[in-house]
PDB file of C-alpha atoms in Angstrom:
ATOM      1  CA  MET F  22       0.949 -16.036  -6.198  1.00 42.00           C
ATOM      2  CA  ASP F  23      -1.116 -13.905  -8.535  1.00 44.00           C
ATOM      3  CA  GLU F  24       1.142 -13.469 -11.589  1.00 47.00           C
ATOM      4  CA  LEU F  25      -0.706 -10.323 -12.600  1.00 50.00           C
ATOM      5  CA  ARG F  26      -0.020  -8.635  -9.223  1.00 70.00           C
ATOM      6  CA  VAL F  27       3.697  -9.543  -8.887  1.00 83.00           C
ATOM      7  CA  PRO F  28       5.081 -10.721 -12.192  1.00 87.00           C
ATOM      8  CA  GLN F  29       7.792 -13.387 -12.327  1.00 90.00           C
ATOM      9  CA  GLN F  30      10.188 -10.776 -13.819  1.00 91.00           C
ATOM     10  CA  VAL F  31       9.767  -8.645 -10.641  1.00 93.00           C
ATOM     11  CA  LEU F  32      10.672 -11.638  -8.480  1.00 94.00           C
ATOM     12  CA  ARG F  33      13.734 -12.384 -10.622  1.00 93.00           C
ATOM     13  CA  LEU F  34      14.898  -8.784 -10.417  1.00 95.00           C
ATOM     14  CA  ALA F  35      14.270  -8.698  -6.672  1.00 96.00           C
ATOM     15  CA  GLY F  36      16.326 -11.874  -6.231  1.00 95.00           C
ATOM     16  CA  ALA F  37      19.199 -10.396  -8.225  1.00 95.00           C
ATOM     17  CA  VAL F  38      19.120  -7.185  -6.172  1.00 95.00           C
ATOM     18  CA  ARG F  39      19.181  -9.211  -2.967  1.00 95.00           C
ATOM     19  CA  GLU F  40      22.202 -11.184  -4.175  1.00 94.00           C
ATOM     20  CA  TRP F  41      23.919  -7.872  -4.986  1.00 92.00           C
ATOM     21  CA  ALA F  42      23.052  -6.453  -1.550  1.00 90.00           C
ATOM     22  CA  GLN F  43      24.374  -9.557   0.191  1.00 91.00           C
ATOM     23  CA  ALA F  44      27.667  -9.336  -1.703  1.00 88.00           C
ATOM     24  CA  LYS F  45      27.953  -5.662  -0.786  1.00 84.00           C
ATOM     25  CA  ALA F  46      27.236  -6.463   2.868  1.00 82.00           C
ATOM     26  CA  LYS F  47      29.816  -9.262   2.911  1.00 82.00           C
ATOM     27  CA  LYS F  48      32.420  -6.914   1.435  1.00 77.00           C
ATOM     28  CA  ALA F  49      31.623  -4.233   4.015  1.00 70.00           C
ATOM     29  CA  THR F  50      31.788  -6.750   6.834  1.00 67.00           C
ATOM     30  CA  ARG F  51      35.254  -7.946   5.691  1.00 64.00           C
ATOM     31  CA  HIS F  52      36.507  -4.365   5.643  1.00 56.00           C
ATOM     32  CA  ARG F  53      34.723  -3.198   8.782  1.00 53.00           C
ATOM     33  CA  ALA F  54      37.870  -1.602  10.308  1.00 48.00           C
ATOM     34  CA  ARG F  55      37.967   0.889   7.409  1.00 48.00           C
ATOM     35  CA  ASN F  56      34.223   1.415   7.177  1.00 49.00           C
ATOM     36  CA  TYR F  57      33.825   4.235   9.699  1.00 45.00           C
ATOM     37  CA  ASP F  58      32.762   7.747   8.809  1.00 42.00           C
ATOM     38  CA  ALA F  59      34.200  10.908  10.421  1.00 41.00           C
ATOM     39  CA  ASP F  60      31.745  10.562  13.344  1.00 41.00           C
ATOM     40  CA  GLY F  61      32.737   6.969  14.017  1.00 42.00           C
ATOM     41  CA  ALA F  62      29.465   5.485  12.834  1.00 42.00           C
ATOM     42  CA  LEU F  63      29.660   2.339  10.745  1.00 45.00           C
ATOM     43  CA  LEU F  64      28.848   3.091   7.135  1.00 47.00           C
ATOM     44  CA  LEU F  65      27.312  -0.300   6.626  1.00 53.00           C
ATOM     45  CA  ASN F  66      26.728  -2.440   9.729  1.00 62.00           C
ATOM     46  CA  VAL F  67      24.557  -5.230   8.436  1.00 70.00           C
ATOM     47  CA  ASP F  68      24.204  -8.981   8.666  1.00 80.00           C
ATOM     48  CA  PRO F  69      25.210 -10.248   5.207  1.00 83.00           C
ATOM     49  CA  GLU F  70      22.912 -13.280   5.447  1.00 87.00           C
ATOM     50  CA  THR F  71      19.681 -11.621   6.644  1.00 88.00           C
ATOM     51  CA  LEU F  72      20.385  -8.028   5.497  1.00 89.00           C
ATOM     52  CA  GLU F  73      19.354  -6.711   8.889  1.00 86.00           C
ATOM     53  CA  CYS F  74      19.844  -2.911   8.994  1.00 85.00           C
ATOM     54  CA  MET F  75      19.910  -2.717   5.182  1.00 88.00           C
ATOM     55  CA  CYS F  76      16.232  -2.334   4.416  1.00 92.00           C
ATOM     56  CA  ALA F  77      16.218   1.314   3.362  1.00 92.00           C
ATOM     57  CA  TYR F  78      19.402   0.952   1.330  1.00 90.00           C
ATOM     58  CA  ALA F  79      18.321  -2.267  -0.419  1.00 93.00           C
ATOM     59  CA  SER F  80      14.727  -1.094  -0.967  1.00 96.00           C
ATOM     60  CA  THR F  81      15.895   2.147  -2.578  1.00 95.00           C
ATOM     61  CA  VAL F  82      17.981   0.108  -4.996  1.00 95.00           C
ATOM     62  CA  LEU F  83      15.208  -2.389  -5.624  1.00 97.00           C
ATOM     63  CA  GLN F  84      12.743   0.382  -6.393  1.00 97.00           C
ATOM     64  CA  TYR F  85      15.199   1.918  -8.887  1.00 96.00           C
ATOM     65  CA  VAL F  86      15.807  -1.405 -10.688  1.00 96.00           C
ATOM     66  CA  LEU F  87      12.094  -2.254 -10.872  1.00 96.00           C
ATOM     67  CA  ARG F  88      11.184   1.227 -12.192  1.00 95.00           C
ATOM     68  CA  CYS F  89      13.964   0.932 -14.796  1.00 93.00           C
ATOM     69  CA  HIS F  90      12.218  -2.219 -15.989  1.00 93.00           C
ATOM     70  CA  GLY F  91       8.765  -0.642 -16.218  1.00 93.00           C
ATOM     71  CA  ALA F  92       7.243  -1.577 -12.870  1.00 93.00           C
ATOM     72  CA  ASP F  93       5.291   1.057 -10.925  1.00 94.00           C
ATOM     73  CA  ALA F  94       7.277   0.268  -7.757  1.00 96.00           C
ATOM     74  CA  LYS F  95       7.048   2.551  -4.726  1.00 97.00           C
ATOM     75  CA  PHE F  96       9.452   2.811  -1.810  1.00 96.00           C
ATOM     76  CA  VAL F  97       7.443   2.558   1.416  1.00 96.00           C
ATOM     77  CA  SER F  98       8.573   2.899   4.979  1.00 93.00           C
ATOM     78  CA  ASN F  99       7.586   3.282   8.590  1.00 91.00           C
ATOM     79  CA  SER F 100       9.633   4.076  11.702  1.00 86.00           C
ATOM     80  CA  GLY F 101      11.282   0.665  11.732  1.00 87.00           C
ATOM     81  CA  HIS F 102      11.352  -0.841   8.248  1.00 92.00           C
ATOM     82  CA  ALA F 103      11.401  -0.136   4.508  1.00 94.00           C
ATOM     83  CA  PHE F 104      10.350  -2.245   1.484  1.00 96.00           C
ATOM     84  CA  VAL F 105       8.860  -1.830  -1.977  1.00 97.00           C
ATOM     85  CA  ALA F 106       5.143  -1.807  -2.777  1.00 96.00           C
ATOM     86  CA  LEU F 107       3.776  -2.926  -6.139  1.00 94.00           C
ATOM     87  CA  ASN F 108       0.091  -3.474  -7.030  1.00 90.00           C
ATOM     88  CA  GLY F 109      -1.020  -3.807  -3.396  1.00 91.00           C
ATOM     89  CA  TYR F 110       1.777  -6.206  -2.485  1.00 94.00           C
ATOM     90  CA  GLY F 111       4.954  -5.646  -0.513  1.00 94.00           C
ATOM     91  CA  VAL F 112       8.139  -6.987  -2.084  1.00 96.00           C
ATOM     92  CA  ASP F 113      10.661  -7.234   0.729  1.00 96.00           C
ATOM     93  CA  ILE F 114      14.198  -8.435   0.122  1.00 96.00           C
ATOM     94  CA  THR F 115      15.290  -7.915   3.767  1.00 94.00           C
ATOM     95  CA  ALA F 116      12.388  -9.671   5.579  1.00 92.00           C
ATOM     96  CA  THR F 117      14.682 -12.526   6.514  1.00 91.00           C
ATOM     97  CA  GLN F 118      16.033 -10.306   9.297  1.00 89.00           C
ATOM     98  CA  PHE F 119      12.741 -10.990  11.161  1.00 86.00           C
ATOM     99  CA  ASN F 120      13.208 -14.782  11.198  1.00 83.00           C
ATOM    100  CA  ARG F 121      15.123 -14.466  14.442  1.00 76.00           C
ATOM    101  CA  TYR F 122      11.902 -13.428  16.173  1.00 73.00           C
ATOM    102  CA  TYR F 123      10.323 -16.807  15.603  1.00 66.00           C
ATOM    103  CA  ASP F 124      11.265 -20.323  16.544  1.00 61.00           C
ATOM    104  CA  ASP F 125      10.853 -23.214  14.113  1.00 63.00           C
ATOM    105  CA  ARG F 126       7.061 -23.202  14.546  1.00 62.00           C
ATOM    106  CA  GLY F 127       6.626 -19.597  13.377  1.00 61.00           C
ATOM    107  CA  PRO F 128       6.601 -18.169   9.869  1.00 65.00           C
ATOM    108  CA  ARG F 129       9.879 -18.146   7.953  1.00 78.00           C
ATOM    109  CA  PHE F 130      10.382 -15.242   5.635  1.00 86.00           C
ATOM    110  CA  GLU F 131      11.863 -15.912   2.228  1.00 89.00           C
ATOM    111  CA  ALA F 132      14.808 -14.173   0.546  1.00 92.00           C
ATOM    112  CA  VAL F 133      12.195 -12.356  -1.584  1.00 95.00           C
ATOM    113  CA  GLU F 134       9.106 -12.103   0.575  1.00 92.00           C
ATOM    114  CA  VAL F 135       5.824 -11.046  -1.068  1.00 92.00           C
ATOM    115  CA  LEU F 136       3.105  -9.839   1.286  1.00 90.00           C
ATOM    116  CA  ASP F 137      -0.467  -8.929   0.563  1.00 90.00           C
ATOM    117  CA  LEU F 138      -0.543  -5.452   2.111  1.00 89.00           C
ATOM    118  CA  THR F 139      -4.343  -5.673   2.500  1.00 88.00           C
ATOM    119  CA  ASN F 140      -4.050  -8.889   4.564  1.00 85.00           C
ATOM    120  CA  LEU F 141      -0.915  -8.669   6.677  1.00 80.00           C
ATOM    121  CA  PRO F 142       0.097 -11.596   8.863  1.00 68.00           C
ATOM    122  CA  ALA F 143      -1.072 -11.354  12.476  1.00 71.00           C
ATOM    123  CA  GLY F 144       1.413 -11.107  15.271  1.00 71.00           C
ATOM    124  CA  ARG F 145       4.022  -8.832  16.596  1.00 65.00           C
ATOM    125  CA  LEU F 146       5.784  -8.257  13.276  1.00 73.00           C
ATOM    126  CA  SER F 147       2.730  -7.115  11.298  1.00 78.00           C
ATOM    127  CA  ARG F 148       3.604  -3.523  12.101  1.00 82.00           C
ATOM    128  CA  MET F 149       6.805  -3.860  10.112  1.00 87.00           C
ATOM    129  CA  TRP F 150       4.753  -3.711   6.903  1.00 88.00           C
ATOM    130  CA  GLN F 151       2.487  -0.839   7.914  1.00 87.00           C
ATOM    131  CA  ILE F 152       2.964   2.136   5.594  1.00 91.00           C
ATOM    132  CA  ASP F 153       3.751   5.564   7.026  1.00 91.00           C
ATOM    133  CA  ALA F 154       5.510   7.090   4.011  1.00 93.00           C
ATOM    134  CA  ILE F 155       5.477   6.465   0.257  1.00 94.00           C
ATOM    135  CA  ALA F 156       8.060   7.674  -2.221  1.00 94.00           C
ATOM    136  CA  GLN F 157       7.298   7.443  -5.949  1.00 94.00           C
ATOM    137  CA  ASP F 158      10.965   7.509  -7.193  1.00 93.00           C
ATOM    138  CA  SER F 159      14.542   7.821  -5.984  1.00 92.00           C
ATOM    139  CA  ASP F 160      14.332  11.623  -5.786  1.00 94.00           C
ATOM    140  CA  ALA F 161      11.398  11.343  -3.405  1.00 94.00           C
ATOM    141  CA  VAL F 162      13.233   8.642  -1.373  1.00 94.00           C
ATOM    142  CA  TRP F 163      16.193  10.985  -1.057  1.00 93.00           C
ATOM    143  CA  ALA F 164      13.994  13.912   0.008  1.00 93.00           C
ATOM    144  CA  LEU F 165      12.357  11.684   2.619  1.00 92.00           C
ATOM    145  CA  HIS F 166      15.259   9.626   4.070  1.00 91.00           C
ATOM    146  CA  GLY F 167      18.494  11.176   2.798  1.00 89.00           C
ATOM    147  CA  PRO F 168      20.703  13.444   4.877  1.00 88.00           C
ATOM    148  CA  GLY F 169      18.661  16.563   5.564  1.00 88.00           C
ATOM    149  CA  GLY F 170      15.474  14.748   4.524  1.00 90.00           C
ATOM    150  CA  THR F 171      12.130  15.122   6.281  1.00 90.00           C
ATOM    151  CA  GLU F 172      12.609  11.729   7.988  1.00 88.00           C
ATOM    152  CA  PRO F 173      16.312  10.979   7.699  1.00 87.00           C
ATOM    153  CA  TRP F 174      17.292   7.305   8.053  1.00 85.00           C
ATOM    154  CA  PRO F 175      20.218   6.484  10.370  1.00 80.00           C
ATOM    155  CA  SER F 176      23.475   7.423   8.614  1.00 74.00           C
ATOM    156  CA  TYR F 177      24.885   3.916   8.708  1.00 71.00           C
ATOM    157  CA  GLN F 178      21.777   2.548   6.932  1.00 78.00           C
ATOM    158  CA  PHE F 179      21.445   4.865   3.990  1.00 84.00           C
ATOM    159  CA  PHE F 180      23.453   6.611   1.275  1.00 85.00           C
ATOM    160  CA  LYS F 181      25.829   9.415   2.309  1.00 82.00           C
ATOM    161  CA  SER F 182      25.494  11.472  -0.866  1.00 86.00           C
ATOM    162  CA  ARG F 183      23.651  11.667  -4.204  1.00 89.00           C
ATOM    163  CA  ARG F 184      26.972  10.796  -5.823  1.00 89.00           C
ATOM    164  CA  GLU F 185      27.111   7.524  -3.849  1.00 87.00           C
ATOM    165  CA  LEU F 186      23.429   6.853  -4.733  1.00 89.00           C
ATOM    166  CA  ASN F 187      24.101   7.304  -8.465  1.00 91.00           C
ATOM    167  CA  ARG F 188      27.245   5.168  -8.312  1.00 90.00           C
ATOM    168  CA  VAL F 189      25.300   2.386  -6.584  1.00 90.00           C
ATOM    169  CA  PHE F 190      22.503   2.592  -9.153  1.00 93.00           C
ATOM    170  CA  LYS F 191      25.030   2.090 -11.955  1.00 93.00           C
ATOM    171  CA  GLU F 192      26.761  -0.742 -10.057  1.00 91.00           C
ATOM    172  CA  VAL F 193      23.526  -2.653  -9.394  1.00 92.00           C
ATOM    173  CA  SER F 194      22.255  -2.076 -12.930  1.00 92.00           C
ATOM    174  CA  ASP F 195      25.434  -3.654 -14.300  1.00 92.00           C
ATOM    175  CA  TYR F 196      25.174  -6.527 -11.816  1.00 91.00           C
ATOM    176  CA  VAL F 197      21.534  -7.250 -12.659  1.00 91.00           C
ATOM    177  CA  LYS F 198      22.256  -7.222 -16.397  1.00 90.00           C
ATOM    178  CA  THR F 199      25.074  -9.728 -15.906  1.00 89.00           C
ATOM    179  CA  VAL F 200      23.153 -12.058 -13.598  1.00 86.00           C
ATOM    180  CA  LEU F 201      19.907 -12.023 -15.594  1.00 83.00           C
ATOM    181  CA  SER F 202      21.365 -11.673 -19.082  1.00 79.00           C
ATOM    182  CA  ASP F 203      18.866 -14.172 -20.496  1.00 59.00           C
ATOM    183  CA  SER F 204      16.015 -11.677 -20.016  1.00 55.00           C
ATOM    184  CA  ASP F 205      14.856  -9.472 -22.844  1.00 51.00           C
ATOM    185  CA  GLN F 206      13.914  -6.481 -20.643  1.00 50.00           C
ATOM    186  CA  TRP F 207      17.033  -4.413 -20.046  1.00 43.00           C
ATOM    187  CA  GLU F 208      15.953  -0.811 -20.441  1.00 45.00           C
ATOM    188  CA  THR F 209      17.980   0.996 -17.773  1.00 42.00           C
ATOM    189  CA  SER F 210      18.470   4.667 -17.433  1.00 40.00           C
TER     190      SER F 210
END
């Protein structure tokens, strides 16, 4: 891994955000009977281990955390997946959801998968990391994928309101500070 392209601090932050997302998914799974919105759609219907169906949610949070720590992270998406791009690399904390497409002989995606976006892996999953839309910050992500956005994400896979988005940003910032308290880079807004 080229340390200049994806610094170790980015990988540590991404790992902490994934841990936070898994805890959130486990909590939602335990309380599934109460997790329905007025239309009957699940608010959070994800696999807590692989984070399947949580890519837009988790990537929005990851982008926020990385930008708070000075990285020029961009939220990127296509019609089937979302992740974060940084210096020509994709940082994907939900790629493990694609492991089910391969048997033991195929590639295994890591909890924090880093992909060279100029040299994507061949095969049927390479389209998952194609880029159709780029959002520079959380406001742009909201305008793109939020309710009423130009390309709204399914309601059970994204934030319901700006209020929820801001609450989650505070929650994850506090979590990351606690988990990675030995780091000296904690400028959060």
